[in-house]
Amino acid sequence: MATTISSTSFSGETLEIIAFRLHDQEFCVKTTTIREIRGWAPSTPIPHAPADVIGVMNLRGAVVPVIDLAARLGLATASLGRRSCIVIVEINDPHNEQSQTVGVLVDAVYEVFEMPALEPCPAFGTPIEPEFIAGMARQDGEV
C-alpha cells in the first residue's frame, strides 16, 4: 500500500498508521498527523478554487479547507458513498515550518495498525507524484 507518511527513516520505532481507500487503491498516513475523522457533510464551495478543493467547513469555529484527495493525487474525482468520510489532518509546510489543518475526502477509513518501518519505493511509473509517496508498507503478505 502506498503511504503518505512524512519520513522514511524510522530507525526501529514502531509506526501507528491508519489505512484508507481511494477508489481501488489503499493509502496510509501516520496517526500522529490526524486530528479526527468525521462523517461526510457538505462543505461551503469556494468560487474559483482549484478543482480538487471541495470547499471549506467549520471545525469548532475554525475555517478548514476540504480537499478531494483522489483528485489531488491525480486519480478520478471521488464519488460519495456510504463510507465516505473526511479525515482532518495537520500538514507541515516545509517551506515556512508552519502547519495547516486540512480536511481530506476519502472513500473509507478501515484500519489502524502498527508496523516496524517503511520500505523504500521502487522506481516505477505512477500517476501519483513521488513527493506524495514516502514508502511502501507490507502487512499480512500484501503491499
Coordinates of N, CA, C and O in Angstrom, one line a residue:
M1 N 0.8 -1.2 0.0 CA 0.0 0.0 0.0 C 0.9 1.2 0.0 O 1.9 1.3 0.7
A2 N 0.5 2.2 -0.7 CA 1.3 3.5 -0.8 C 1.0 4.3 0.5 O -0.1 4.2 1.0
T3 N 2.0 5.0 0.9 CA 1.8 5.8 2.1 C 2.1 7.3 1.9 O 2.9 7.6 1.1
T4 N 1.6 8.1 2.8 CA 1.9 9.5 2.8 C 2.4 9.9 4.1 O 2.2 11.0 4.6
I5 N 3.2 9.1 4.7 CA 3.9 9.4 6.0 C 5.0 10.3 5.7 O 5.7 10.2 4.7
S6 N 5.3 11.2 6.6 CA 6.2 12.3 6.3 C 7.7 11.9 6.3 O 8.5 12.7 5.9
S7 N 8.1 10.8 6.7 CA 9.5 10.4 6.8 C 9.7 8.9 6.5 O 8.9 8.1 6.9
T8 N 10.8 8.6 5.8 CA 11.0 7.2 5.5 C 12.1 6.6 6.4 O 12.3 5.4 6.4
S9 N 12.7 7.4 7.3 CA 13.7 6.9 8.2 C 13.2 6.8 9.6 O 12.9 7.8 10.2
F10 N 12.9 5.6 10.0 CA 12.3 5.4 11.3 C 13.1 4.7 12.3 O 12.7 4.5 13.4
S11 N 14.3 4.2 12.0 CA 15.3 3.6 12.8 C 14.7 2.8 14.0 O 15.0 3.1 15.1
G12 N 13.9 1.8 13.7 CA 13.4 0.9 14.7 C 12.2 1.3 15.4 O 11.7 0.5 16.2
E13 N 11.7 2.5 15.3 CA 10.5 2.8 16.0 C 9.3 2.2 15.4 O 9.3 2.0 14.2
T14 N 8.3 1.9 16.2 CA 7.0 1.3 15.6 C 6.1 2.5 15.2 O 6.0 3.5 15.9
L15 N 5.6 2.3 14.0 CA 4.7 3.3 13.4 C 3.2 2.9 13.7 O 2.9 1.7 13.4
E16 N 2.4 3.8 14.1 CA 0.9 3.5 14.1 C 0.4 4.3 12.9 O 0.5 5.5 12.9
I17 N -0.3 3.6 12.0 CA -0.8 4.2 10.8 C -2.3 3.9 10.6 O -2.7 2.9 11.1
I18 N -2.9 4.7 9.9 CA -4.3 4.5 9.6 C -4.4 4.2 8.0 O -3.8 4.9 7.3
A19 N -5.2 3.2 7.7 CA -5.3 2.8 6.3 C -6.7 3.4 5.8 O -7.7 3.3 6.5
F20 N -6.7 3.9 4.6 CA -7.9 4.4 3.9 C -7.9 4.0 2.5 O -6.9 3.7 1.9
R21 N -9.0 4.1 1.8 CA -9.2 3.7 0.4 C -9.6 4.9 -0.4 O -10.4 5.8 0.0
L22 N -8.9 5.0 -1.6 CA -9.3 6.0 -2.6 C -9.6 5.1 -3.9 O -8.6 4.5 -4.4
H23 N -10.8 5.0 -4.3 CA -11.1 4.2 -5.4 C -10.7 2.7 -5.1 O -11.1 2.2 -4.1
D24 N -9.9 2.1 -5.9 CA -9.5 0.7 -5.6 C -8.1 0.7 -5.0 O -7.5 -0.4 -5.0
Q25 N -7.5 1.8 -4.5 CA -6.2 1.8 -4.0 C -6.2 2.1 -2.5 O -7.0 2.8 -2.0
E26 N -5.2 1.5 -1.8 CA -5.0 1.7 -0.4 C -3.9 2.7 -0.1 O -2.9 2.6 -0.8
F27 N -4.1 3.5 0.8 CA -3.1 4.5 1.3 C -3.1 4.5 2.8 O -4.0 4.1 3.4
C28 N -2.1 5.1 3.3 CA -1.9 5.2 4.8 C -1.4 6.6 5.1 O -0.7 7.2 4.3
V29 N -1.6 6.9 6.4 CA -1.0 8.1 6.9 C -0.7 7.9 8.4 O -1.4 7.1 9.1
K30 N 0.4 8.5 8.9 CA 0.7 8.3 10.3 C -0.3 8.9 11.2 O -0.8 10.0 11.0
T31 N -0.8 8.2 12.2 CA -1.9 8.6 13.1 C -1.5 9.9 13.8 O -2.4 10.7 14.2
T32 N -0.3 10.2 14.0 CA 0.1 11.5 14.7 C -0.3 12.7 13.9 O -0.3 13.8 14.5
T33 N -0.5 12.6 12.6 CA -0.9 13.7 11.8 C -2.4 13.9 11.8 O -2.9 14.9 11.2
I34 N -3.2 13.0 12.3 CA -4.6 13.0 12.2 C -5.2 13.6 13.5 O -4.9 13.2 14.6
R35 N -6.1 14.6 13.3 CA -6.8 15.2 14.4 C -8.1 14.5 14.7 O -8.4 14.3 15.8
E36 N -8.8 14.2 13.6 CA -10.1 13.4 13.8 C -10.6 12.9 12.5 O -10.1 13.3 11.4
I37 N -11.6 12.1 12.6 CA -12.2 11.5 11.4 C -13.7 11.8 11.5 O -14.3 11.5 12.5
R38 N -14.3 12.5 10.5 CA -15.7 12.9 10.5 C -16.4 12.2 9.4 O -15.9 12.0 8.3
G39 N -17.7 12.0 9.6 CA -18.5 11.5 8.5 C -18.7 12.6 7.5 O -18.4 13.8 7.8
W40 N -19.1 12.2 6.3 CA -19.2 13.2 5.2 C -20.3 14.2 5.6 O -21.4 13.9 6.0
A41 N -20.0 15.5 5.4 CA -21.0 16.6 5.5 C -20.7 17.6 4.4 O -19.5 17.8 4.1
P42 N -21.7 18.1 3.7 CA -21.4 19.1 2.6 C -20.6 20.3 3.2 O -20.8 20.7 4.3
S43 N -19.7 20.8 2.3 CA -18.9 21.9 2.7 C -19.4 23.1 1.9 O -20.1 23.0 0.9
T44 N -18.9 24.3 2.2 CA -19.3 25.5 1.5 C -18.3 25.7 0.3 O -17.1 25.8 0.5
P45 N -18.9 25.7 -0.9 CA -18.0 25.9 -2.1 C -17.3 27.2 -2.1 O -17.8 28.2 -1.6
I46 N -16.1 27.2 -2.7 CA -15.3 28.5 -2.8 C -15.2 28.8 -4.3 O -14.7 28.0 -5.1
P47 N -15.7 30.0 -4.7 CA -15.7 30.3 -6.2 C -14.2 30.4 -6.6 O -13.3 30.8 -5.9
H48 N -13.9 29.9 -7.8 CA -12.6 29.9 -8.5 C -11.6 29.1 -7.7 O -10.4 29.4 -8.0
A49 N -12.0 28.2 -6.9 CA -11.0 27.4 -6.2 C -10.5 26.3 -7.1 O -11.1 26.0 -8.1
P50 N -9.3 25.8 -6.9 CA -8.8 24.7 -7.7 C -9.8 23.5 -7.7 O -10.6 23.4 -6.8
A51 N -9.8 22.7 -8.8 CA -10.7 21.6 -9.0 C -10.7 20.6 -7.8 O -11.8 20.0 -7.5
D52 N -9.6 20.4 -7.2 CA -9.6 19.4 -6.1 C -10.0 20.0 -4.7 O -10.1 19.3 -3.8
V53 N -10.3 21.3 -4.6 CA -10.8 21.9 -3.4 C -12.3 21.8 -3.4 O -12.9 22.5 -4.3
I54 N -12.9 21.0 -2.5 CA -14.3 20.9 -2.5 C -15.0 22.1 -1.9 O -16.1 22.6 -2.3
G55 N -14.3 22.7 -0.9 CA -14.9 23.9 -0.2 C -14.2 24.1 1.1 O -13.1 23.6 1.3
V56 N -14.9 24.7 2.0 CA -14.5 24.9 3.4 C -15.5 24.4 4.4 O -16.7 24.3 4.0
M57 N -15.1 24.0 5.6 CA -16.0 23.6 6.6 C -15.7 24.3 7.9 O -14.6 24.8 8.1
N58 N -16.6 24.3 8.8 CA -16.4 24.9 10.1 C -16.1 23.8 11.1 O -16.8 22.9 11.3
L59 N -14.9 23.9 11.6 CA -14.4 22.9 12.6 C -14.2 23.6 13.9 O -13.2 24.2 14.2
R60 N -15.3 23.5 14.7 CA -15.3 24.2 16.0 C -14.8 25.6 16.0 O -13.9 26.0 16.7
G61 N -15.3 26.4 15.0 CA -15.0 27.8 14.9 C -13.9 28.1 13.9 O -13.6 29.3 13.6
A62 N -13.1 27.1 13.5 CA -12.0 27.4 12.5 C -12.5 27.0 11.1 O -13.2 26.0 10.9
V63 N -12.1 27.8 10.2 CA -12.4 27.5 8.8 C -11.3 26.6 8.2 O -10.1 26.9 8.3
V64 N -11.7 25.4 7.7 CA -10.8 24.4 7.3 C -11.1 24.0 5.8 O -12.3 23.7 5.5
P65 N -10.1 24.1 4.9 CA -10.4 23.7 3.6 C -10.6 22.2 3.5 O -10.0 21.4 4.2
V66 N -11.4 21.7 2.6 CA -11.7 20.3 2.3 C -11.3 20.0 0.9 O -11.7 20.6 0.0
I67 N -10.4 19.0 0.8 CA -9.8 18.6 -0.5 C -10.3 17.2 -0.9 O -10.3 16.3 0.0
D68 N -10.5 17.1 -2.2 CA -10.8 15.7 -2.7 C -9.4 15.1 -2.9 O -8.7 15.4 -3.9
L69 N -9.0 14.2 -2.0 CA -7.7 13.7 -2.1 C -7.4 12.9 -3.3 O -6.3 12.9 -3.9
A70 N -8.4 12.2 -3.8 CA -8.2 11.4 -5.1 C -7.9 12.3 -6.2 O -6.9 12.1 -7.0
A71 N -8.6 13.4 -6.3 CA -8.3 14.4 -7.4 C -7.0 15.0 -7.2 O -6.2 15.2 -8.2
R72 N -6.6 15.4 -6.0 CA -5.3 16.0 -5.7 C -4.1 15.1 -6.1 O -3.1 15.5 -6.6
L73 N -4.3 13.7 -6.0 CA -3.3 12.8 -6.3 C -3.3 12.4 -7.8 O -2.6 11.5 -8.2
G74 N -4.2 13.0 -8.6 CA -4.3 12.7 -10.0 C -5.2 11.5 -10.3 O -5.1 11.0 -11.5
L75 N -6.0 11.0 -9.4 CA -6.9 10.0 -9.7 C -8.2 10.6 -10.0 O -8.4 11.8 -10.0
A76 N -9.2 9.8 -10.4 CA -10.5 10.3 -10.8 C -11.2 11.0 -9.5 O -10.9 10.5 -8.4
T77 N -12.0 12.0 -9.8 CA -12.7 12.7 -8.7 C -13.5 11.7 -7.8 O -14.1 10.7 -8.4
A78 N -13.5 11.9 -6.5 CA -14.2 11.0 -5.6 C -15.7 11.0 -5.9 O -16.2 12.1 -6.3
S79 N -16.3 9.9 -5.7 CA -17.8 9.9 -5.7 C -18.2 9.5 -4.3 O -17.6 8.6 -3.7
L80 N -19.2 10.2 -3.8 CA -19.6 10.0 -2.4 C -20.3 8.6 -2.3 O -21.1 8.3 -3.1
G81 N -19.9 7.9 -1.2 CA -20.5 6.6 -0.9 C -20.9 6.5 0.5 O -20.7 7.5 1.3
R82 N -21.4 5.4 0.9 CA -21.9 5.2 2.3 C -20.8 5.4 3.3 O -21.1 5.8 4.4
R83 N -19.6 5.0 3.0 CA -18.5 5.1 3.9 C -17.5 6.3 3.7 O -16.5 6.4 4.4
S84 N -17.9 7.2 2.8 CA -17.1 8.3 2.6 C -16.9 9.2 3.9 O -17.9 9.3 4.6
C85 N -15.8 9.7 4.1 CA -15.6 10.5 5.3 C -14.5 11.5 5.1 O -13.8 11.5 4.1
I86 N -14.4 12.5 6.0 CA -13.3 13.5 5.9 C -12.4 13.2 7.0 O -12.7 13.2 8.2
V87 N -11.1 13.1 6.7 CA -10.0 12.9 7.6 C -9.4 14.3 7.8 O -8.9 14.9 6.9
I88 N -9.4 14.8 9.1 CA -8.8 16.1 9.4 C -7.4 15.8 9.8 O -7.1 15.1 10.7
V89 N -6.5 16.4 9.0 CA -5.0 16.2 9.2 C -4.3 17.5 9.4 O -4.8 18.6 8.9
E90 N -3.2 17.4 10.0 CA -2.2 18.5 10.2 C -1.1 18.4 9.2 O -0.5 17.3 9.2
I91 N -1.0 19.3 8.3 CA 0.0 19.2 7.2 C 1.1 20.2 7.6 O 0.8 21.4 7.8
N92 N 2.4 19.8 7.6 CA 3.5 20.6 7.9 C 4.0 21.2 6.6 O 4.3 20.4 5.7
D93 N 4.2 22.5 6.5 CA 4.7 23.1 5.3 C 6.2 23.2 5.4 O 6.7 24.0 6.3
P94 N 7.0 22.5 4.7 CA 8.5 22.5 4.9 C 9.1 23.9 4.5 O 10.2 24.2 4.9
H95 N 8.3 24.7 3.7 CA 8.9 26.0 3.3 C 8.8 27.0 4.4 O 9.7 27.9 4.5
N96 N 7.8 27.0 5.2 CA 7.7 28.0 6.3 C 7.6 27.4 7.7 O 7.4 28.2 8.6
E97 N 7.8 26.1 7.8 CA 7.7 25.4 9.1 C 6.5 25.7 9.9 O 6.5 25.7 11.1
Q98 N 5.4 25.9 9.3 CA 4.1 26.0 9.9 C 3.2 24.9 9.5 O 3.4 24.3 8.5
S99 N 2.2 24.6 10.3 CA 1.2 23.6 10.0 C -0.1 24.2 9.6 O -0.4 25.3 10.0
Q100 N -0.9 23.4 8.9 CA -2.2 23.8 8.4 C -3.1 22.6 8.6 O -2.8 21.5 8.4
T101 N -4.3 22.9 9.1 CA -5.3 21.9 9.3 C -6.1 21.8 8.0 O -6.6 22.8 7.5
V102 N -6.3 20.6 7.4 CA -7.0 20.4 6.2 C -7.9 19.1 6.3 O -7.5 18.2 7.0
G103 N -9.0 19.2 5.7 CA -9.9 18.0 5.6 C -9.7 17.3 4.3 O -9.7 18.0 3.3
V104 N -9.5 16.0 4.3 CA -9.4 15.3 3.0 C -10.5 14.3 2.9 O -10.7 13.5 3.8
L105 N -11.1 14.3 1.8 CA -12.2 13.4 1.5 C -11.6 12.0 1.0 O -10.8 12.0 0.1
V106 N -12.0 10.9 1.7 CA -11.5 9.6 1.3 C -12.8 8.7 1.2 O -13.8 9.0 1.7
D107 N -12.6 7.6 0.5 CA -13.7 6.7 0.2 C -14.1 6.0 1.5 O -15.3 5.7 1.8
A108 N -13.1 5.5 2.3 CA -13.4 4.8 3.5 C -12.1 4.7 4.3 O -11.0 4.6 3.8
V109 N -12.3 4.8 5.6 CA -11.2 4.5 6.6 C -11.5 3.2 7.2 O -12.6 2.9 7.6
Y110 N -10.5 2.3 7.1 CA -10.9 0.9 7.6 C -10.0 0.2 8.5 O -10.3 -0.9 9.0
E111 N -8.8 0.8 8.9 CA -8.0 0.0 9.8 C -6.9 1.0 10.4 O -6.4 1.9 9.7
V112 N -6.6 0.7 11.6 CA -5.4 1.3 12.3 C -4.5 0.2 12.7 O -5.0 -0.8 13.3
F113 N -3.3 0.3 12.3 CA -2.3 -0.8 12.7 C -0.9 -0.3 12.9 O -0.6 0.8 12.6
E114 N -0.1 -1.1 13.6 CA 1.3 -0.8 13.8 C 2.1 -1.6 12.9 O 1.8 -2.7 12.5
M115 N 3.3 -1.0 12.6 CA 4.3 -1.7 11.7 C 5.7 -1.2 12.1 O 5.8 0.0 12.6
P116 N 6.7 -2.0 11.9 CA 8.0 -1.6 12.3 C 8.7 -0.5 11.4 O 9.4 0.3 12.0
A117 N 8.5 -0.5 10.1 CA 9.1 0.5 9.3 C 8.5 0.5 7.9 O 7.8 -0.4 7.5
L118 N 8.9 1.5 7.1 CA 8.5 1.5 5.7 C 9.7 1.0 4.8 O 10.8 1.1 5.2
E119 N 9.3 0.5 3.7 CA 10.3 0.1 2.7 C 10.4 1.2 1.7 O 9.4 1.8 1.4
P120 N 11.6 1.4 1.1 CA 11.7 2.4 0.1 C 10.8 2.1 -1.2 O 10.6 0.9 -1.4
C121 N 10.3 3.1 -1.9 CA 9.5 2.8 -3.1 C 10.4 2.4 -4.2 O 11.5 3.0 -4.4
P122 N 10.0 1.4 -4.9 CA 10.8 1.0 -6.1 C 10.6 2.1 -7.2 O 9.7 2.8 -7.2
A123 N 11.5 2.1 -8.2 CA 11.4 3.1 -9.3 C 10.4 2.5 -10.3 O 10.6 1.4 -10.9
F124 N 9.2 3.1 -10.4 CA 8.2 2.6 -11.3 C 7.3 3.8 -11.7 O 7.3 4.8 -11.0
G125 N 6.6 3.7 -12.8 CA 5.7 4.7 -13.2 C 4.4 4.7 -12.4 O 3.9 3.7 -12.1
T126 N 4.0 5.9 -12.0 CA 2.7 6.0 -11.2 C 2.1 7.4 -11.5 O 2.8 8.3 -11.8
P127 N 0.8 7.5 -11.5 CA 0.1 8.8 -11.7 C 0.3 9.7 -10.5 O 0.0 10.9 -10.6
I128 N 0.8 9.2 -9.4 CA 0.9 10.0 -8.1 C 2.3 10.5 -8.1 O 3.3 9.8 -8.3
E129 N 2.4 11.8 -7.9 CA 3.8 12.4 -7.8 C 4.6 11.8 -6.7 O 4.1 11.6 -5.6
P130 N 5.9 11.6 -6.9 CA 6.8 10.9 -6.0 C 6.8 11.6 -4.6 O 7.0 10.9 -3.6
E131 N 6.7 12.9 -4.5 CA 6.7 13.5 -3.2 C 5.5 13.2 -2.3 O 5.6 13.4 -1.1
F132 N 4.5 12.5 -2.9 CA 3.4 12.1 -2.1 C 3.6 10.7 -1.5 O 2.7 10.2 -0.7
I133 N 4.6 10.0 -1.9 CA 4.8 8.6 -1.5 C 6.1 8.5 -0.7 O 7.2 8.8 -1.2
A134 N 6.0 8.3 0.6 CA 7.2 8.2 1.5 C 7.7 6.8 1.5 O 8.9 6.6 1.7
G135 N 6.9 5.8 1.2 CA 7.4 4.4 1.2 C 6.3 3.5 1.0 O 5.2 3.8 0.8
M136 N 6.7 2.2 1.1 CA 5.7 1.1 0.9 C 5.6 0.3 2.2 O 6.6 0.2 2.9
A137 N 4.5 -0.2 2.5 CA 4.3 -1.0 3.8 C 3.8 -2.4 3.4 O 3.0 -2.6 2.4
R138 N 4.2 -3.4 4.2 CA 3.8 -4.7 4.0 C 3.0 -5.1 5.2 O 3.4 -4.9 6.4
Q139 N 1.8 -5.7 5.0 CA 1.0 -6.2 6.1 C 0.3 -7.4 5.6 O -0.4 -7.4 4.6
D140 N 0.3 -8.5 6.4 CA -0.4 -9.7 6.1 C -0.1 -10.2 4.6 O -1.0 -10.6 3.9
G141 N 1.2 -10.1 4.2 CA 1.6 -10.5 2.9 C 1.2 -9.6 1.7 O 1.4 -9.9 0.6
E142 N 0.6 -8.5 2.0 CA 0.2 -7.6 1.0 C 1.0 -6.3 1.1 O 1.5 -6.0 2.1
V143 N 1.2 -5.6 -0.1 CA 2.0 -4.4 -0.1 C 1.0 -3.2 -0.2 O 0.0 -3.3 -0.9

